[in-house]
Amino acid sequence: MRLWWWIKQTTASSPVDTRSTDTQLNYASATITSSFWNAGVEAGLTGNQIMQLAGIFGWDIDFALDIRGGDKFEVLYEEQFVEGEHVGSGEILAASFTNQGETFTAIRAESGKYYDENGRAMRKAFLRSPLSFRYVSSNFNPRRLHPVTGKVKAHRGTDYVAPVGTPIWAAGDGVVQKSGYNKYNGNYVFIRHTSTYITKYLHLTKRYVKTGQRVKQGQTIGTLGGTGRVTGPHLHYEFLVNGVHRNPRTVKLPQSKSLQGREKQEFISLAQSRLEQMQKMGMLWAALGPVLNKS
Ligand SMILES: [Zn+2]
């Protein structure tokens, strides 16, 4: 279903191509029943946009393990047309995501970065999960058995079950404290982020980083595997705060940076108008959806 909201018309600046490009706003929303991916597809989003959406909220929500039936999202995004022909989906301008009852909102600033409605950066020091949700097989089973012990039991890390070779990302910027192998951990990488935080990634097939190397958030540091003491391939991920193991999905993480001064004021008014647009289109969508679906 498509519902267009025509906003502006711009003329291509190229002297060769004088056809005009229309930028229109489109809206999508869905409530998740089977998986986030399926809900995104059913809402009419492209694969790219679904990944983009997971990227925007990936510092607050673990898309691999924390998505539940009943979670929902809405998205306001641009689409480009040349002479009425759809030529591409553009940026996500605003979005909200409700995960297990908690709602997160993001709006795109002129800079291309995303902030919440109060001007706080969506980007934070740590990703909630160090791999793409697309590979993880257990989206809806929080009581999954532990791949080593076969018991439902909390232990000192989070296990992500995904295919061998799945890229594993550094959760935050840091320095590789140790990249090595032993018979328990298999191939492992430990990253020191500040004097406070260490993240650990175990049972990798391959390691792409060396001890002492500086790494960036989101950089692929290795691939998921089944090396060391495991019964099946998975990533065992640990998050340590001042040497103490914490649940990486619930631990309080460092505050993100906020916009300041005039930049903040300008952003907040942009954010308000974007959120109003999204809300209006949501209401239209709700009212017209049944009609459009019939045609
Ligand atoms: Zn484990």
mmCIF file of C-alpha atoms and ligand atoms in Angstrom, residues 146-148 155 157-159 203 234-236, ligand 1:
data_model
loop_
_atom_site.group_PDB
_atom_site.id
_atom_site.type_symbol
_atom_site.label_atom_id
_atom_site.label_comp_id
_atom_site.label_asym_id
_atom_site.label_seq_id
_atom_site.Cartn_x
_atom_site.Cartn_y
_atom_site.Cartn_z
ATOM 1 C CA HIS A 146 22.468 -22.599 26.339
ATOM 2 C CA PRO A 147 24.477 -24.060 23.442
ATOM 3 C CA VAL A 148 27.080 -25.543 25.790
ATOM 4 C CA HIS A 155 25.679 -17.071 32.513
ATOM 5 C CA GLY A 157 27.558 -13.447 28.667
ATOM 6 C CA THR A 158 25.048 -13.381 25.872
ATOM 7 C CA ASP A 159 24.954 -16.142 23.280
ATOM 8 C CA HIS A 203 34.459 -19.049 19.611
ATOM 9 C CA HIS A 234 27.558 -19.307 18.361
ATOM 10 C CA LEU A 235 29.013 -16.015 19.480
ATOM 11 C CA HIS A 236 29.572 -15.781 23.223
HETATM 12 ZN ZN ZN B 1 28.012 -18.449 26.228
#
